[in-house]
Amino acid sequence: MNRTLLEDLIEMSTIIVLVKQVPDTNAKIAVQGGRVDLSTVKMEMSPYDGFAIETALRHKEATGGTVTALTVGGAGTEKILKDAKAMGVDNIVRVWDDSWSELDSNALQSVLKESIESLGGTAVYCGKSAADTGAGSTGPGLAERLGWANASNVIGAEFGDAVTVSMPVEAGVAKVSVPLPAVISCDKGDFKPRKANVKGIMMAKKAQVELITASAPASTVVVASHSMPAAKPAGKTFEGGSSASQVVQLLRDEANVL
Amino acid sequence: MTNKIVIAELTKGTVNASTAELVSAAQAMGGDVTVVVPCTDASMADAVSGYDGVAKVIAVKSDVFAGNDSSGWASALDSAMPAGTVLFLATARSKDVAARLAARRGLSVVQDVVSIEGNNLTSPIYSGKANQTVAVNGDAVVSVRANVFSGVGSGSSNDVSVVDASGDVKTAVQDVMERASARLDVSEANIIISGGRGMGSPANFSHLEAVADTIGAAVGASRAAVDTWEEIPHSMQVGQTGKTVNPNLYIAVGISGAIQHLAGMRSSKYIVAINKDADAPIFQHADYGIVATWEEALPVFQDALSSLLG
Ligand SMILES: Cc1cc2nc3c(=O)[nH]c(=O)nc-3n(C[C@H](O)[C@H](O)[C@H](O)COP(=O)(O)OP(=O)(O)OC[C@H]3O[C@@H](n4cnc5c(N)ncnc54)[C@H](O)[C@@H]3O)c2cc1C
């Protein structure tokens, strides 16, 4: 079945939400032999992706269409797709090729571009950054590769022919009209991610993950090592409020920050 | 050794002084350094024309730089600068532009760099719980955190060439709700004073604001403060689900120092903690800790600052 053609025929927008599996943000992180050891760490969906799913579902509720959650990852990442399904997305897709290991941003975004084109996406939502790298590169980088508009760190949205987003700018909060197709990255804002209900969880159990693949260019940025941050030298502690004047003096004379 | 291109950071229409840090970072990677100044008026490039260690300054003039559309920024910059490894300051807008520019040039992007050894770049991962070092082969686009590298000096007289550029703007601003206070946002401040649940009430944040006004600081908050008091907006929240900040000085008042709060501020150059509980975890991360209630400590702190700076 040609998905793009079918969806064009029934004139529905295909909304795609990108999700990523990361370590539980409460987890302790340890480094073994120059690499982060995640073997005993619980993995979960990156927290900002919940805001992206909520925004995508509201987009669908306002304009019609379908919501597809997509992740790039090995078989172990299907749990977060099921979590997205339980929240109410229609389809869940995993993109993978067993020859891939660590994809740099160029490779990852190339894979996403190809996947989104083959799914016929018209609006893509993602978290403002993933809780592992915190980079926030995927939304804007993907938009550029698709030739689409993008908006980042969005805290509110209204849906129509364009999406009107609220986003922080230097002067305050701007309302910005983002023409579709577009990639929109979501921060914690007006929309609280909905909780999965029993029906959603049952549906998610039965749901099939669609597996697709794409071509990835060779990575030119490769991870060399992980390390623990240098321990901070012990600070100076003072008792009582009157010591605050001494601290001000030290901030000037020792730290040179005033 | 390929060219290094530093994109001057603009803050409220002028070149941010941290641009000099980007030149140092570019030097640490090696190669000739070109500084590109995105501007609406070529005179904005005067701020960098004296930088030491710079081979060339290009003022790229375009209306797009008055706005925030990252497609407009990336396309205008791309059209006006040579190939090479590109360095931005790691601010929200510049990280977005960096990602678009990298994609436009088919390059990878490495964000939030805090240390450079040749082609090896290190950034914090897992909210600062670990560091990741990547090896870069060939050109890349990089964003560098503020207050990590010391800036180059000034005293040279570099020639400035001016290029007119146009950009592919895709979004349209309809309306801007100006921030109620003229005070800085935590993401752009060099000094931050933050309050937590220990402040007792939102009205007590006025004591933090008084200190902030004396030293030109932004006022931040813990999540407990944001969640408990409607008057404290989420835009002030520092931490895992708030903003990541990297100021020269971070003053935590009535904040316990939960891991999710530390995630947003542990890389601050100096940390001061005021807390009545000597066992509060924040003290393990503070350069200067004051074990006292804020009611006792802040007036003394304020007076000392006023007499020092007033
Ligand atoms: C997924 C997740 C994400 C989170 N994200 C964030 C985040 O982004 N930012 C964040 O901050 N938190 C975050 N949290 C919450 C975090 O775990 C803490 O609950 C929160 O940081 C606590 O805020 P607090 O230090 O103000 O309050 P508390 O932990 O209640 O501490 C109050 C402190 O004030 C002191 N105190 C009380 N009275 C006084 C006084 N008169 N004078 C001086 N000191 C006094 C007390 O000794 C205590 O140490 C997150 C949690 C989760 C689970």
XYZ file of C-alpha atoms and ligand atoms in Angstrom:
621
model
C 0.000 0.000 0.000
C 1.304 3.442 -0.854
C 0.785 5.296 2.366
C 1.441 8.776 0.945
C -1.035 8.326 -1.854
C -3.673 6.899 0.432
C -3.387 9.761 2.838
C -3.449 12.332 0.069
C -6.668 10.767 -1.160
C -8.430 11.170 2.135
C -6.767 14.554 2.683
C -5.475 13.958 6.171
C -2.346 15.379 7.625
C 0.290 12.971 8.817
C 1.642 14.270 12.086
C 4.865 12.671 13.237
C 6.311 12.858 16.720
C 9.940 11.919 17.347
C 10.685 10.088 20.593
C 13.976 8.939 22.095
C 14.910 6.461 24.789
C 17.243 7.858 27.455
C 18.323 6.874 30.991
C 15.827 7.685 33.753
C 16.722 11.259 34.729
C 16.937 10.205 38.399
C 19.484 7.482 37.631
C 23.068 7.559 38.868
C 25.491 7.498 35.944
C 28.763 5.562 36.202
C 31.702 5.357 33.798
C 33.459 2.007 33.245
C 36.562 1.746 31.074
C 36.057 5.146 29.485
C 32.394 4.510 28.630
C 29.161 5.282 30.424
C 27.788 1.998 31.781
C 24.022 1.928 31.266
C 23.609 -1.823 31.833
C 21.850 -1.400 35.175
C 20.104 1.878 34.408
C 16.359 2.020 33.816
C 15.576 3.509 30.410
C 12.572 5.682 29.660
C 11.206 8.157 27.127
C 12.995 11.513 27.262
C 10.735 13.778 29.382
C 10.329 16.547 26.764
C 8.993 14.016 24.276
C 5.857 13.796 26.427
C 5.176 17.472 25.670
C 5.762 16.767 21.970
C 3.279 13.861 21.966
C 0.680 15.975 23.750
C 1.124 18.804 21.236
C 0.903 16.377 18.298
C -2.307 14.814 19.670
C -3.856 18.264 20.102
C -2.879 19.112 16.536
C -4.731 16.026 15.331
C -7.739 16.789 17.521
C -7.910 20.305 16.010
C -7.412 19.493 12.324
C -7.851 15.750 11.832
C -5.221 13.378 10.537
C -3.066 10.750 12.162
C -0.217 10.828 14.652
C 2.753 8.520 14.162
C 5.413 8.170 16.862
C 8.831 7.371 15.477
C 12.103 6.426 17.113
C 15.507 5.535 15.756
C 16.904 2.684 17.810
C 17.410 -1.027 18.354
C 14.692 -3.494 19.390
C 15.140 -2.474 23.043
C 13.595 0.912 22.324
C 10.109 -0.393 21.463
C 8.895 0.147 25.021
C 8.796 3.917 24.540
C 6.818 3.484 21.321
C 4.276 1.439 23.280
C 4.194 4.224 25.887
C 3.446 6.705 23.093
C 0.731 4.390 21.766
C -0.818 4.184 25.220
C -1.033 7.986 25.267
C -3.048 7.850 22.043
C -0.869 8.001 18.940
C -2.210 6.016 15.965
C 0.920 4.389 14.580
C 4.333 3.470 15.966
C 7.413 3.167 13.805
C 10.972 2.121 14.603
C 13.761 2.970 12.186
C 16.823 0.767 12.346
C 19.536 -1.075 10.495
C 21.672 -3.567 12.385
C 24.818 -2.092 10.842
C 24.243 1.169 12.746
C 25.749 1.866 16.149
C 26.356 5.457 17.188
C 24.998 7.847 14.557
C 26.359 11.400 14.542
C 23.911 14.261 14.020
C 24.480 14.276 10.260
C 23.735 10.555 9.985
C 20.776 10.637 12.384
C 19.135 13.594 10.666
C 19.658 12.005 7.250
C 17.895 8.874 8.485
C 15.047 10.936 9.936
C 14.663 12.975 6.742
C 14.339 9.861 4.607
C 11.925 8.233 7.082
C 9.679 11.275 7.302
C 9.575 11.642 3.529
C 8.593 8.005 3.130
C 5.852 8.350 5.753
C 4.597 11.538 4.079
C 4.804 13.682 7.226
C 3.446 17.222 7.135
C 4.142 18.306 10.709
C 6.864 16.922 12.947
C 7.007 17.429 16.703
C 9.919 16.573 19.012
C 11.187 17.455 22.487
C 13.267 20.627 22.805
C 16.242 18.395 23.544
C 16.835 14.815 24.618
C 17.748 14.264 28.255
C 20.949 12.392 27.357
C 22.941 14.845 25.237
C 20.761 17.896 25.842
C 21.914 19.106 22.422
C 18.591 20.178 20.883
C 19.985 19.808 17.343
C 17.508 17.341 15.857
C 14.476 19.611 15.328
C 16.217 22.506 13.567
C 18.683 20.244 11.707
C 15.920 17.998 10.399
C 13.862 21.016 9.303
C 16.797 22.368 7.296
C 17.316 19.026 5.571
C 13.619 18.858 4.645
C 13.619 22.517 3.572
C 10.904 23.209 6.166
C 10.293 25.926 8.739
C 11.087 25.213 12.361
C 10.351 26.638 15.793
C 12.125 25.556 18.960
C 11.416 25.542 22.698
C 7.731 26.038 22.019
C 5.492 26.469 25.090
C 2.073 26.744 23.441
C 0.434 26.193 20.055
C -2.761 26.848 18.089
C -3.467 24.775 15.003
C -4.785 25.761 11.602
C -3.303 25.983 8.100
C -0.225 27.175 9.951
C 0.690 26.426 13.561
C 0.862 29.540 15.720
C 3.355 28.850 18.480
C 4.396 30.688 21.625
C 8.117 30.682 22.193
C 10.567 32.589 24.360
C 12.627 35.309 22.642
C 14.982 37.941 24.070
C 12.227 40.446 24.754
C 9.703 38.032 26.244
C 7.369 35.513 24.659
C 6.628 35.733 20.919
C 3.611 34.398 19.032
C 5.033 33.100 15.785
C 3.171 31.793 12.744
C 4.924 28.663 11.470
C 3.738 27.584 7.996
C 3.384 23.843 7.398
C 5.225 21.640 6.745
C 7.398 22.346 9.792
C 9.362 20.816 12.632
C 8.395 22.094 16.074
C 10.350 21.280 19.244
C 8.455 21.416 22.515
C 9.386 22.632 25.995
C 7.312 22.294 29.156
C 4.513 24.800 28.641
C 0.748 25.123 28.460
C 0.158 21.472 27.570
C 0.412 18.787 30.234
C 1.132 15.355 28.760
C -2.004 13.215 29.153
C -1.815 10.039 31.201
C -2.422 6.751 29.458
C -5.799 5.226 30.386
C -6.567 1.517 30.693
C -7.944 1.305 27.151
C -4.799 2.977 25.807
C -2.565 0.586 27.681
C -4.528 -2.416 26.371
C -4.308 -1.071 22.797
C -0.579 -0.504 23.215
C -0.028 -4.106 24.313
C -1.522 -5.389 21.076
C -0.058 -2.717 18.811
C 2.428 -3.692 16.133
C 5.622 -1.714 15.744
C 6.282 -1.024 12.093
C 9.980 -1.471 11.292
C 11.503 0.588 8.504
C 15.038 1.432 7.486
C 16.889 4.209 5.722
C 20.397 4.964 4.542
C 22.875 6.602 6.898
C 26.039 8.371 5.716
C 29.237 7.486 7.607
C 29.674 9.403 10.860
C 32.488 11.969 10.991
C 31.972 12.730 14.674
C 32.669 9.668 16.817
C 32.561 9.227 20.580
C 36.137 8.924 21.871
C 35.427 8.530 25.593
C 33.186 9.302 28.533
C 34.410 10.598 31.878
C 33.037 11.738 35.194
C 33.044 15.518 35.735
C 36.026 16.706 37.779
C 35.095 16.854 41.452
C 34.832 20.402 42.677
C 37.363 21.316 45.367
C 35.672 21.583 48.748
C 34.252 25.033 49.328
C 34.348 27.238 52.397
C 31.418 27.161 54.773
C 30.524 29.868 57.251
C 28.103 29.862 60.171
C 25.588 32.613 60.756
C 24.124 35.459 58.738
C 26.841 37.937 59.678
C 29.353 35.896 57.655
C 27.603 37.102 54.492
C 29.790 40.232 54.430
C 32.901 38.050 54.472
C 31.539 36.059 51.536
C 30.952 39.268 49.579
C 34.585 40.218 50.196
C 35.762 36.789 48.995
C 33.595 37.044 45.876
C 35.449 40.231 45.059
C 39.014 39.359 46.150
C 39.273 35.603 45.674
C 36.713 34.754 43.001
C 36.874 38.083 41.133
C 33.239 37.865 40.134
C 31.988 41.175 41.531
C 44.290 22.777 9.419
C 41.013 24.136 8.146
C 39.598 27.606 8.654
C 37.824 28.345 11.877
C 34.854 30.664 11.629
C 33.568 32.327 14.779
C 30.010 33.651 14.624
C 29.769 36.704 16.884
C 26.967 36.320 19.422
C 24.352 39.065 19.370
C 22.582 40.064 22.569
C 19.920 42.744 22.180
C 21.476 43.931 18.930
C 25.078 44.257 20.112
C 28.033 41.882 20.076
C 28.211 39.857 23.299
C 31.633 39.971 25.008
C 31.704 36.149 25.111
C 32.537 36.315 21.397
C 36.170 36.812 22.522
C 35.914 33.420 24.289
C 34.863 31.830 20.998
C 38.048 33.131 19.369
C 40.106 31.421 22.113
C 38.131 28.220 21.572
C 38.767 28.434 17.811
C 42.486 28.919 18.469
C 42.487 25.805 20.648
C 41.269 23.865 17.594
C 43.982 25.401 15.386
C 43.924 27.192 12.020
C 43.194 30.747 10.909
C 40.309 32.416 12.692
C 37.705 34.482 10.841
C 35.095 36.334 12.879
C 31.709 36.716 11.193
C 29.406 39.366 12.641
C 25.731 38.916 11.765
C 24.452 42.474 11.746
C 21.838 44.904 10.575
C 24.407 47.705 10.525
C 28.087 47.177 9.693
C 29.184 49.366 12.604
C 28.175 46.506 14.912
C 31.404 44.814 13.795
C 33.483 47.545 15.453
C 33.165 45.577 18.682
C 35.400 42.801 17.306
C 37.725 44.733 14.987
C 40.284 45.042 17.792
C 40.354 41.338 18.722
C 43.810 39.756 18.850
C 44.570 36.556 16.956
C 41.997 37.112 14.216
C 42.885 36.824 10.511
C 39.741 38.406 9.122
C 36.455 40.013 10.127
C 33.381 39.758 7.907
C 30.308 41.835 8.719
C 27.332 40.024 7.191
C 24.561 42.552 6.834
C 20.966 41.389 6.593
C 17.544 42.253 7.947
C 17.080 38.637 8.999
C 19.408 39.212 11.964
C 16.879 41.567 13.532
C 14.568 38.564 13.955
C 14.767 35.022 15.297
C 13.957 32.804 12.312
C 16.734 30.226 12.316
C 16.233 29.367 8.640
C 16.794 33.033 7.795
C 19.893 33.228 9.975
C 21.439 29.987 8.691
C 20.847 30.728 5.013
C 22.148 34.311 5.221
C 25.282 33.220 7.109
C 25.870 30.276 4.808
C 25.789 32.478 1.702
C 28.380 34.890 3.076
C 31.076 32.789 4.664
C 33.751 30.347 3.543
C 33.946 26.630 4.339
C 35.492 25.595 7.646
C 34.626 24.612 11.171
C 32.086 27.055 12.589
C 31.824 28.086 16.253
C 28.753 29.604 17.907
C 28.066 30.526 21.529
C 25.789 27.903 23.118
C 22.674 30.045 23.609
C 19.168 28.860 22.711
C 18.990 30.826 19.453
C 22.552 30.135 18.363
C 22.270 26.389 19.031
C 19.232 26.355 16.755
C 21.038 28.285 14.017
C 24.122 26.071 14.450
C 22.026 22.946 13.882
C 20.410 24.403 10.755
C 23.708 25.641 9.348
C 25.327 22.240 9.920
C 22.456 20.493 8.163
C 22.636 22.987 5.305
C 26.304 22.163 4.808
C 25.878 18.414 5.339
C 27.981 18.569 8.513
C 27.524 17.281 12.028
C 26.959 19.595 14.955
C 28.498 19.290 18.424
C 26.707 21.382 21.050
C 27.648 22.767 24.486
C 31.393 22.235 24.252
C 33.277 22.946 27.497
C 36.760 21.705 26.629
C 38.817 21.415 23.444
C 41.975 19.480 22.696
C 42.671 19.761 18.989
C 39.911 17.787 17.298
C 38.612 16.315 20.552
C 35.620 18.200 21.920
C 34.065 17.575 25.322
C 30.457 18.368 26.306
C 28.442 17.521 29.401
C 25.867 14.732 28.965
C 23.086 13.450 31.239
C 22.619 17.011 32.595
C 26.246 17.211 33.670
C 26.400 13.826 35.410
C 29.123 12.795 32.923
C 31.202 14.240 30.102
C 31.427 13.011 26.540
C 34.477 13.560 24.360
C 34.016 13.226 20.617
C 36.655 13.154 17.892
C 35.781 15.327 14.898
C 37.100 14.373 11.463
C 36.920 17.262 9.023
C 34.671 20.275 9.417
C 31.821 20.533 11.893
C 29.612 23.153 13.485
C 30.217 23.608 17.194
C 28.568 25.552 19.991
C 30.701 26.524 22.986
C 29.382 27.299 26.470
C 29.970 30.789 27.833
C 32.359 31.444 30.733
C 34.553 28.409 30.039
C 37.327 29.846 27.861
C 39.026 33.116 28.726
C 38.523 35.631 25.960
C 41.292 36.911 23.667
C 42.586 40.395 24.284
C 41.949 43.430 22.170
C 44.416 45.887 20.690
C 44.724 44.824 17.066
C 43.148 46.604 14.145
C 41.560 44.051 11.865
C 40.113 44.997 8.513
C 36.385 44.520 8.300
C 34.829 43.480 5.011
C 31.109 43.979 4.621
C 28.882 41.521 2.750
C 25.188 42.092 2.077
C 23.177 38.901 2.396
C 19.584 37.831 2.205
C 18.044 34.928 4.027
C 15.209 32.468 3.575
C 12.873 33.471 6.410
C 10.095 30.918 6.884
C 8.195 31.998 9.999
C 6.446 35.261 10.892
C 6.296 36.923 14.293
C 2.750 38.062 15.008
C 3.128 39.523 18.423
C 5.630 39.754 21.285
C 4.493 39.827 24.888
C 7.280 41.800 26.517
C 8.627 40.529 29.791
C 6.983 42.433 32.596
C 10.252 43.308 34.298
C 13.248 44.818 32.582
C 15.382 42.338 34.488
C 17.581 39.862 32.634
C 16.456 36.346 31.870
C 18.406 33.621 33.682
C 19.612 32.226 30.361
C 21.442 35.424 29.491
C 22.793 36.574 32.859
C 26.341 36.393 34.185
C 25.124 36.407 37.762
C 21.987 34.637 38.976
C 20.349 34.669 42.384
C 17.736 31.934 42.780
C 15.176 31.266 45.472
C 13.654 27.978 46.553
C 10.849 26.770 48.746
C 12.858 28.065 51.713
C 11.934 31.639 50.701
C 8.601 30.926 52.387
C 6.439 33.053 50.089
C 6.609 34.591 46.610
C 6.542 38.066 48.167
C 9.898 37.323 49.752
C 11.455 37.108 46.292
C 11.581 40.927 46.497
C 14.662 40.469 48.697
C 16.327 38.510 45.907
C 15.289 41.174 43.401
C 16.929 43.852 45.529
C 20.219 41.954 45.475
C 19.796 41.333 41.752
C 19.326 45.037 41.092
C 22.510 45.849 43.007
C 24.724 43.435 41.069
C 22.955 43.251 37.682
C 21.806 39.699 38.236
C 18.858 37.675 36.987
C 16.454 36.069 39.464
C 15.879 32.323 39.164
C 13.928 29.718 41.106
C 13.772 26.042 41.978
C 10.969 23.871 40.681
C 9.439 23.683 44.146
C 9.114 27.483 44.116
C 7.661 27.518 40.583
C 5.217 24.700 41.316
C 4.114 26.088 44.686
C 3.657 29.749 43.798
C 1.757 30.960 40.752
C 3.612 34.291 40.904
C 6.908 32.547 40.083
C 6.788 31.689 36.352
C 8.331 28.586 34.809
C 10.616 30.858 32.765
C 12.547 31.413 36.025
C 13.060 27.704 36.704
C 16.611 26.411 36.726
C 17.250 22.682 36.426
C 16.478 19.501 34.571
C 13.048 20.657 33.401
C 13.913 24.343 33.506
C 16.877 26.222 32.102
C 20.491 25.132 32.068
C 22.626 28.067 33.123
C 26.337 28.649 33.197
C 26.924 31.999 34.916
C 30.064 33.301 36.611
C 28.210 33.390 39.904
C 25.130 31.458 41.057
C 23.609 32.295 44.436
C 21.158 29.659 45.743
C 18.916 30.849 48.567
C 16.639 28.417 50.415
C 17.344 25.719 47.828
C 18.200 22.222 49.046
C 20.267 21.216 46.004
C 18.284 18.293 44.568
C 19.981 16.474 41.685
C 17.495 17.937 39.199
C 18.287 21.469 40.354
C 22.026 20.801 40.232
C 21.554 19.549 36.669
C 20.792 23.093 35.589
C 23.458 25.037 37.465
C 26.336 22.821 38.593
C 28.659 24.128 35.884
C 28.407 27.709 37.212
C 31.893 29.085 37.822
C 31.205 30.058 41.463
C 28.322 28.917 43.631
C 27.152 30.565 46.837
C 24.555 28.806 49.000
C 22.483 30.319 51.775
C 20.569 27.638 53.662
C 19.609 27.141 57.284
C 20.293 23.404 57.153
C 24.035 22.640 57.356
C 23.344 19.209 55.827
C 21.619 20.519 52.694
C 23.245 18.867 49.642
C 23.733 22.272 47.985
C 26.657 22.917 50.347
C 28.623 20.071 48.750
C 28.603 22.043 45.511
C 29.061 25.538 46.920
C 32.329 27.443 46.803
C 31.001 29.623 49.607
C 28.325 28.328 51.940
C 26.474 30.378 54.524
C 24.620 28.317 57.115
C 21.904 30.723 58.192
C 18.338 31.658 57.410
C 18.016 34.031 54.495
C 16.229 36.415 56.859
C 19.540 36.737 58.733
C 21.980 36.488 55.854
C 20.433 38.437 52.967
C 20.297 41.881 54.644
C 23.998 41.565 55.551
C 24.772 40.340 52.029
C 22.834 43.232 50.525
C 24.524 45.841 52.731
C 27.988 44.494 51.970
C 27.244 44.528 48.229
C 25.839 48.037 48.358
C 28.867 49.407 50.175
C 31.226 47.545 47.859
C 29.514 48.499 44.605
C 27.292 51.395 45.545
C 11.652 14.666 36.594
C 11.961 15.755 37.601
C 12.403 16.988 37.125
C 12.716 18.011 38.030
N 13.186 19.199 37.520
C 13.570 20.175 38.385
C 14.094 21.419 37.925
O 14.184 21.678 36.713
N 14.505 22.333 38.818
C 14.417 22.127 40.174
O 14.815 23.015 40.939
N 13.886 20.986 40.637
C 13.457 20.000 39.786
N 12.880 18.875 40.291
C 12.507 18.839 41.724
C 13.633 18.547 42.668
O 13.707 17.144 42.846
C 13.381 19.213 44.042
O 12.136 18.775 44.525
C 13.393 20.740 44.026
O 14.562 21.206 43.383
C 13.363 21.245 45.436
O 13.277 22.643 45.461
P 13.796 23.455 46.710
O 15.250 23.200 46.907
O 13.377 24.869 46.501
O 12.900 22.887 47.888
P 13.257 21.966 49.115
O 13.944 20.727 48.684
O 12.026 21.860 49.906
O 14.332 22.788 49.911
C 14.079 23.975 50.601
C 15.362 24.348 51.306
O 15.205 25.600 51.928
C 15.857 25.596 53.184
N 15.217 26.625 54.008
C 13.976 26.598 54.568
N 13.728 27.756 55.203
C 14.816 28.532 55.052
C 15.188 29.826 55.501
N 14.347 30.585 56.199
N 16.404 30.301 55.165
C 17.279 29.545 54.460
N 16.986 28.296 54.016
C 15.776 27.806 54.306
C 15.685 24.192 53.688
O 16.721 23.877 54.612
C 15.776 23.363 52.396
O 17.134 22.952 52.166
C 12.570 17.822 39.419
C 12.107 16.584 39.887
C 11.810 15.558 38.999
C 11.342 14.252 39.547
